[in-house]
Coordinates of C-alpha atoms in Angstrom, one line a residue:
M1 CA 0.0 0.0 0.0
A2 CA 1.0 3.6 -0.5
L3 CA 0.3 6.4 2.0
L4 CA -0.2 10.0 0.8
G5 CA 0.5 12.3 3.7
C6 CA 2.3 11.7 7.0
G7 CA 1.0 14.4 9.4
V8 CA -1.0 13.8 12.6
V9 CA -3.3 11.2 11.0
G10 CA -0.8 9.6 8.6
S11 CA 1.8 9.0 11.3
E12 CA -0.8 7.4 13.5
V13 CA -1.8 5.1 10.6
V14 CA 1.8 4.0 10.2
R15 CA 2.1 3.4 14.0
L16 CA -1.0 1.3 14.1
L17 CA 0.1 -0.7 11.1
R18 CA 3.4 -1.4 12.7
E19 CA 2.1 -2.2 16.2
Q20 CA -0.8 -4.4 15.0
A21 CA 0.9 -6.0 12.0
A22 CA 0.3 -9.6 13.1
D23 CA -3.3 -9.2 14.0
L24 CA -4.1 -7.1 10.9
S25 CA -2.4 -9.8 8.7
A26 CA -4.6 -12.5 10.3
R27 CA -7.7 -10.4 9.8
V28 CA -7.0 -9.6 6.2
G29 CA -5.5 -12.9 5.1
A30 CA -2.4 -11.2 3.8
P31 CA 0.2 -8.8 5.2
L32 CA -0.4 -5.0 5.0
E33 CA 2.9 -3.5 4.0
V34 CA 3.7 0.1 3.4
A35 CA 5.5 0.5 0.0
G36 CA 6.0 4.2 0.3
I37 CA 4.9 7.4 1.9
A38 CA 4.5 10.6 -0.1
V39 CA 5.3 13.8 1.8
R40 CA 5.8 17.5 0.8
R41 CA 9.2 17.8 2.4
L42 CA 11.8 15.2 3.3
D43 CA 13.7 17.3 5.9
R44 CA 11.1 17.1 8.6
D45 CA 11.6 15.0 11.7
R46 CA 9.2 12.1 11.7
A47 CA 9.7 9.9 14.7
G48 CA 9.0 6.2 14.1
I49 CA 8.9 6.6 10.3
D50 CA 11.4 4.7 8.1
P51 CA 13.1 7.5 6.1
G52 CA 13.6 5.0 3.3
L53 CA 9.9 4.9 2.7
L54 CA 9.6 8.7 2.1
T55 CA 9.2 10.3 -1.3
T56 CA 8.1 13.7 -2.7
D57 CA 7.0 12.0 -5.9
A58 CA 3.4 11.1 -5.1
Q59 CA 2.5 10.6 -8.8
S60 CA 5.1 7.9 -9.2
L61 CA 4.1 6.3 -5.9
V62 CA 0.4 5.8 -6.7
T63 CA 1.2 4.2 -10.1
R64 CA 3.9 1.7 -8.9
D65 CA 3.2 -1.9 -9.8
D66 CA 3.9 -3.1 -6.2
V67 CA 1.1 -0.8 -4.8
D68 CA -2.5 -2.1 -4.8
L69 CA -4.0 0.2 -2.1
V70 CA -3.7 3.9 -1.6
V71 CA -4.5 5.8 1.6
E72 CA -4.9 9.6 1.1
V73 CA -4.7 11.8 4.2
I74 CA -3.1 15.0 2.7
G75 CA -6.5 16.8 2.5
G76 CA -7.5 19.6 0.2
I77 CA -8.7 19.4 -3.3
E78 CA -5.5 19.2 -5.4
P79 CA -3.3 17.2 -5.8
A80 CA -5.5 14.8 -3.7
R81 CA -8.2 14.5 -6.4
S82 CA -5.7 13.9 -9.3
L83 CA -3.8 11.4 -7.3
M84 CA -6.8 9.4 -6.2
L85 CA -8.2 9.4 -9.8
E86 CA -4.8 8.2 -11.1
A87 CA -4.7 5.4 -8.5
M88 CA -8.2 4.2 -9.4
K89 CA -7.4 4.3 -13.2
T90 CA -4.6 1.9 -12.6
G91 CA -6.9 -0.5 -10.7
K92 CA -5.9 0.5 -7.1
S93 CA -8.5 0.9 -4.3
V94 CA -8.5 4.1 -2.3
V95 CA -9.1 5.0 1.3
T96 CA -9.5 8.7 2.1
A97 CA -10.3 11.0 5.0
N98 CA -10.8 14.0 2.7
K99 CA -14.2 15.5 3.5
A100 CA -13.5 18.7 1.6
L101 CA -12.9 16.9 -1.7
L102 CA -15.8 14.4 -1.2
A103 CA -18.1 17.3 -0.5
E104 CA -17.0 19.3 -3.5
D105 CA -16.5 16.6 -6.1
G106 CA -17.6 13.3 -4.7
E107 CA -19.5 12.5 -7.9
T108 CA -16.2 12.4 -9.9
L109 CA -14.6 10.0 -7.5
F110 CA -17.7 7.8 -7.3
A111 CA -17.8 7.6 -11.1
A112 CA -14.1 6.7 -11.3
A113 CA -14.6 3.9 -8.7
R114 CA -17.5 2.5 -10.8
E115 CA -15.7 2.8 -14.1
Y116 CA -12.4 1.2 -13.0
G117 CA -13.8 -1.3 -10.6
A118 CA -12.0 0.2 -7.6
D119 CA -13.0 0.4 -3.9
L120 CA -13.4 3.9 -2.5
Y121 CA -13.9 4.0 1.3
Y122 CA -14.0 7.2 3.4
E123 CA -15.3 6.5 6.9
A124 CA -12.8 8.9 8.4
A125 CA -14.2 11.8 6.5
V126 CA -17.1 12.3 8.9
A127 CA -17.1 12.1 12.7
G128 CA -13.6 10.6 13.2
A129 CA -13.7 7.2 14.8
I130 CA -17.5 7.0 14.9
P131 CA -18.7 4.2 12.6
L132 CA -21.4 6.3 10.8
L133 CA -20.9 6.2 7.1
R134 CA -20.7 2.5 6.7
P135 CA -24.1 1.9 8.5
L136 CA -25.6 4.5 6.1
R137 CA -23.8 2.9 3.1
E138 CA -24.5 -0.7 4.0
S139 CA -26.6 -1.5 7.1
L140 CA -29.4 0.9 6.2
V141 CA -29.2 0.6 2.4
G142 CA -32.4 -1.4 2.4
D143 CA -34.2 1.2 4.5
H144 CA -35.7 4.6 3.8
V145 CA -33.7 7.3 5.8
H146 CA -35.8 10.3 6.7
R147 CA -33.4 12.5 8.6
V148 CA -29.8 12.8 9.8
L149 CA -29.3 15.2 12.7
G150 CA -26.2 15.7 14.7
I151 CA -23.1 17.4 16.1
V152 CA -20.3 16.8 13.7
N153 CA -17.7 19.4 14.7
G154 CA -15.9 18.9 18.0
T155 CA -14.3 22.4 18.1
T156 CA -17.6 24.2 18.0
N157 CA -19.2 21.8 20.4
Y158 CA -16.4 22.5 22.9
I159 CA -16.8 26.2 22.6
L160 CA -20.5 26.2 23.0
D161 CA -20.3 23.8 25.9
Q162 CA -17.8 26.1 27.7
M163 CA -20.2 29.1 27.0
D164 CA -23.1 27.1 28.5
T165 CA -21.5 25.4 31.5
H166 CA -18.9 28.0 32.6
G167 CA -20.4 31.2 31.2
A168 CA -17.4 31.8 29.0
G169 CA -17.6 34.3 26.2
F170 CA -17.0 33.1 22.6
N171 CA -13.5 34.5 22.3
E172 CA -12.4 33.1 25.7
A173 CA -13.8 29.7 24.9
L174 CA -12.1 29.7 21.5
E175 CA -8.7 30.6 23.0
E176 CA -9.1 27.7 25.4
A177 CA -10.0 25.3 22.6
Q178 CA -6.8 26.4 20.7
A179 CA -4.7 26.0 23.8
L180 CA -6.0 22.4 24.2
G181 CA -5.5 21.6 20.5
Y182 CA -9.2 21.4 19.7
A183 CA -9.0 24.4 17.4
E184 CA -6.5 25.4 14.7
A185 CA -4.6 28.7 14.8
D186 CA -7.0 29.8 12.1
P187 CA -10.3 28.3 13.3
T188 CA -12.4 29.7 10.4
A189 CA -13.3 26.3 8.9
D190 CA -14.7 25.2 12.2
V191 CA -16.3 28.3 13.7
E192 CA -17.9 29.5 10.5
G193 CA -19.4 26.1 9.8
F194 CA -17.4 25.1 6.7
D195 CA -16.2 21.8 8.2
A196 CA -19.7 20.8 9.3
A197 CA -21.2 21.8 6.0
A198 CA -18.8 19.5 4.1
K199 CA -19.7 16.6 6.4
A200 CA -23.4 17.4 6.0
A201 CA -23.1 17.2 2.2
I202 CA -21.5 13.7 2.5
L203 CA -24.1 12.5 4.9
A204 CA -26.9 13.7 2.7
Q205 CA -25.4 12.1 -0.4
L206 CA -25.3 8.7 1.4
A207 CA -28.7 9.0 3.2
F208 CA -30.7 10.2 0.3
H209 CA -28.8 8.7 -2.7
T210 CA -28.7 12.2 -4.3
P211 CA -25.9 14.5 -5.4
V212 CA -25.2 17.1 -2.7
T213 CA -22.1 19.4 -2.5
A214 CA -20.9 21.7 0.2
A215 CA -22.1 24.6 -1.9
D216 CA -25.7 23.3 -1.6
V217 CA -25.6 23.4 2.2
H218 CA -27.1 26.4 4.0
R219 CA -24.3 27.3 6.4
E220 CA -24.1 29.5 9.5
G221 CA -21.3 29.4 12.0
I222 CA -21.2 30.2 15.7
T223 CA -19.2 33.5 15.7
E224 CA -22.5 35.4 16.3
V225 CA -23.7 33.3 19.2
T226 CA -23.8 35.6 22.2
A227 CA -24.2 35.3 26.0
A228 CA -27.8 36.5 25.5
D229 CA -28.4 33.5 23.2
V230 CA -27.0 31.0 25.7
S231 CA -28.9 32.7 28.5
G232 CA -32.1 32.6 26.5
A233 CA -31.6 28.9 25.9
K234 CA -31.1 28.3 29.6
E235 CA -34.4 30.0 30.4
M236 CA -36.1 27.6 28.0
D237 CA -34.3 24.7 29.6
S238 CA -32.4 24.3 26.4
V239 CA -28.8 24.4 25.1
V240 CA -27.2 25.9 22.0
K241 CA -25.5 23.4 19.6
L242 CA -24.1 23.7 16.1
L243 CA -26.3 21.2 14.2
A244 CA -25.9 19.5 10.9
I245 CA -29.4 18.6 9.6
C246 CA -30.2 16.6 6.5
E247 CA -33.8 15.7 5.9
R248 CA -36.2 14.6 3.2
V249 CA -39.0 17.1 2.5
P250 CA -42.4 15.4 2.1
D251 CA -44.7 15.9 -0.8
E252 CA -47.8 18.0 -0.3
D253 CA -49.7 14.7 0.0
G254 CA -47.4 13.7 2.9
R255 CA -45.2 11.2 1.2
N256 CA -41.7 11.6 2.6
G257 CA -39.0 12.4 0.2
G258 CA -40.6 13.3 -3.1
R259 CA -40.2 17.1 -3.1
G260 CA -36.5 17.3 -2.3
V261 CA -34.0 17.4 0.6
S262 CA -33.0 20.1 3.0
V263 CA -29.4 20.2 4.1
R264 CA -28.3 22.9 6.6
V265 CA -25.8 23.8 9.3
Y266 CA -26.5 26.4 12.0
P267 CA -26.5 27.0 15.7
A268 CA -29.8 26.1 17.3
M269 CA -31.5 25.7 20.7
I270 CA -32.4 22.1 21.6
P271 CA -34.1 20.9 24.8
R272 CA -31.9 19.6 27.5
S273 CA -34.0 16.5 27.5
H274 CA -32.7 15.7 24.0
P275 CA -29.8 13.3 23.9
L276 CA -27.7 15.7 21.8
A277 CA -27.9 18.3 24.6
S278 CA -25.7 16.1 26.8
V279 CA -22.9 15.7 24.2
R280 CA -20.1 17.6 25.9
G281 CA -16.6 18.8 25.1
A282 CA -15.2 18.0 21.7
F283 CA -17.3 14.9 21.2
N284 CA -19.6 14.2 18.2
A285 CA -23.0 12.5 18.1
V286 CA -25.4 11.9 15.2
F287 CA -29.0 10.7 15.0
V288 CA -30.3 8.8 12.0
E289 CA -34.0 8.4 11.6
A290 CA -35.2 5.7 9.2
E291 CA -38.5 4.2 8.2
S292 CA -38.0 0.7 9.6
A293 CA -35.0 1.0 11.8
G294 CA -36.4 3.9 13.8
S295 CA -34.0 6.3 15.6
L296 CA -30.3 5.4 15.9
M297 CA -27.7 7.4 17.7
F298 CA -23.9 7.3 17.0
Y299 CA -21.6 8.9 19.6
G300 CA -17.9 9.1 20.1
A301 CA -14.6 11.0 19.4
G302 CA -15.1 13.0 16.3
A303 CA -11.5 14.2 15.6
G304 CA -7.9 13.7 16.6
G305 CA -5.1 11.6 15.2
A306 CA -5.7 8.3 16.8
P307 CA -9.6 8.3 16.4
T308 CA -9.3 9.3 12.8
A309 CA -6.5 6.8 12.1
S310 CA -8.8 4.1 13.6
A311 CA -11.4 4.8 11.0
V312 CA -8.8 4.9 8.2
L313 CA -7.5 1.5 9.4
G314 CA -10.9 0.0 9.5
D315 CA -11.5 1.0 5.8
L316 CA -8.0 -0.2 4.9
V317 CA -8.7 -3.7 6.3
A318 CA -12.1 -3.8 4.5
V319 CA -10.6 -2.9 1.1
A320 CA -7.7 -5.3 1.7
R321 CA -10.1 -8.1 2.4
N322 CA -11.9 -7.3 -0.8
R323 CA -8.6 -7.5 -2.7
V324 CA -7.7 -10.9 -1.2
A325 CA -11.2 -12.2 -1.9
G326 CA -11.3 -10.8 -5.5
S327 CA -14.4 -8.7 -4.7
R328 CA -15.3 -5.1 -4.2
G329 CA -17.4 -3.1 -1.8
P330 CA -20.4 -0.9 -2.4
V331 CA -20.3 2.0 -4.8
E332 CA -22.3 5.1 -4.3
V333 CA -25.2 5.5 -6.8
T334 CA -27.0 8.9 -6.6
Y335 CA -29.9 7.7 -8.6
A336 CA -32.6 9.7 -6.7
K337 CA -31.3 13.1 -7.9
L338 CA -33.6 14.9 -5.5
P339 CA -33.4 18.7 -5.6
V340 CA -31.7 20.5 -2.6
L341 CA -34.3 23.0 -1.5
P342 CA -33.4 26.6 -0.6
M343 CA -33.3 27.5 3.1
G344 CA -36.3 29.8 2.7
E345 CA -38.5 26.8 2.0
T346 CA -37.3 24.9 5.1
I347 CA -39.8 24.7 7.9
T348 CA -38.2 25.9 11.2
R349 CA -39.0 27.5 14.5
Y350 CA -37.5 30.7 15.9
Y351 CA -36.6 32.1 19.3
V352 CA -36.7 35.9 19.2
Q353 CA -35.7 38.2 22.0
L354 CA -36.5 41.9 21.7
D355 CA -35.5 44.9 23.7
V356 CA -38.7 46.9 23.6
A357 CA -40.2 50.2 24.7
D358 CA -42.0 49.9 28.0
R359 CA -45.5 51.0 27.0
S360 CA -48.9 49.5 26.1
G361 CA -49.5 47.9 22.8
V362 CA -46.0 46.5 22.3
L363 CA -47.2 42.9 22.4
A364 CA -50.0 43.5 20.0
A365 CA -47.7 45.3 17.5
V366 CA -45.1 42.5 17.6
A367 CA -47.8 39.8 17.2
E368 CA -49.2 41.7 14.2
E369 CA -45.9 41.4 12.4
F370 CA -45.8 37.7 12.9
A371 CA -49.4 37.4 11.8
R372 CA -48.6 39.4 8.7
Q373 CA -46.3 36.6 7.5
D374 CA -48.7 33.9 8.7
V375 CA -46.3 32.8 11.5
S376 CA -48.0 31.3 14.5
I377 CA -46.7 32.1 18.0
Q378 CA -46.2 29.2 20.3
A379 CA -45.2 31.2 23.5
V380 CA -44.5 34.7 24.5
R381 CA -43.0 36.2 27.6
Q382 CA -42.7 39.9 28.7
E383 CA -40.2 40.8 31.4
G384 CA -38.4 43.8 32.9
R385 CA -39.4 47.4 33.1
G386 CA -38.2 50.7 31.7
D387 CA -34.9 50.3 29.8
E388 CA -34.8 46.7 30.8
A389 CA -38.1 45.8 29.1
Q390 CA -37.9 42.7 26.9
L391 CA -40.2 40.5 24.9
V392 CA -39.4 36.9 24.1
V393 CA -41.3 35.1 21.3
V394 CA -41.1 31.4 20.4
T395 CA -42.8 30.5 17.1
H396 CA -44.4 27.4 15.8
R397 CA -42.9 25.8 12.7
A398 CA -43.1 28.0 9.6
P399 CA -41.2 28.6 6.3
D400 CA -37.8 30.1 7.2
A401 CA -38.3 32.8 4.6
A402 CA -41.5 34.0 6.5
L403 CA -39.7 34.0 9.8
S404 CA -36.7 35.9 8.4
A405 CA -39.0 38.5 6.8
T406 CA -40.7 38.9 10.2
V407 CA -37.4 39.6 12.0
D408 CA -36.5 42.1 9.3
R409 CA -39.7 44.0 9.9
L410 CA -39.3 43.9 13.7
H411 CA -36.0 45.7 13.2
K412 CA -37.9 48.6 11.7
L413 CA -40.5 49.0 14.5
D414 CA -40.1 52.1 16.5
I415 CA -41.1 50.2 19.7
V416 CA -38.2 47.8 19.2
R417 CA -34.9 49.2 20.5
E418 CA -32.9 46.1 19.5
V419 CA -33.5 42.6 18.2
A420 CA -31.2 41.1 20.9
S421 CA -31.3 37.5 19.9
V422 CA -32.6 35.4 17.1
M423 CA -32.0 31.7 17.0
R424 CA -33.6 28.6 15.4
V425 CA -35.2 26.0 17.7
E426 CA -34.9 22.3 17.0
G427 CA -36.6 19.4 18.9
D428 CA -40.2 18.7 19.8
E429 CA -42.6 21.6 20.1

């Protein structure tokens, strides 16, 4: 086998291959031997790595005759895409952890796997060590998945957990996450939701057998989550989490899945009674709701060198077994080709906290703006006096476009000093 990349994950893969060589050989039915490791620079210190295996010529490595499996952990779009395509063209199976590439151009990779009869496995691309993609790909392939809902980014979950449990501000929690190694020096991909959006696209492709890219995913990060949002959630006995939500949208006659799919990432309030509310620190958890299987929950370490390497190694053993048996694993078929619906058509609930003038008629005026967009109010609470006067509104489910239009109009009311907090609400009404 050839390994592309020898960073945190790649070096862990080499370590596990070395330490578990005998067991892995017995499980596969043949030894797993590293023929070469492609790196960008040869002059870096890589403890435990045989320097004789290192090369900067990744192209030559993936086309070598003594390589039949390729593991890609370099990340990014190029040269990863070209190298994986070249490997499959020469009959080699590929294991990858590259969520960005799968979310941007998975269709090209899936097509190459089908055309050249190669395996393409990518469990490590979503939720680290959690076995999630293979159940969607294999165990639930005979079922009808309605919804995938979960926490798929450990960095943002750690930050929001610190804000909830310790009262930390966003910047303070981010700095702590960086100090602990949960967040990168540049945390943009995590805190702005790009990482979670890529994972949501992959989950939606598998769950609904339909093409979905990261660009199709409605994305909002957590940088605008405030102490007021967290406090408001506590008052509702809820907690704020960055959620990835992929769901089929029923037809008007109620049949689930005919009209399209909704795929989105945003911070939302969920009740503390919901199992996702108890997911703490940098852990991940994902719910899958299917027609026959019902609700399934997957929980565990969602990132880190060792957990991700565990998922890579699991895929590596699977494709190696297929090689030994002369067979191949499943290949993605996005036959459904359901449209990805715009966020405005998604049915959501809102929590809206307003700083308002302390005078009569405020509640009626605010309620009129919601009624103007045909948005039903589930609960309303007035509190405070004078400059501290506030109005908290929780809506029933309605099209997101109607809720957004209502909030825009509330900004313009002279009785509203400030729209202090706006957040979507997930979970049972």
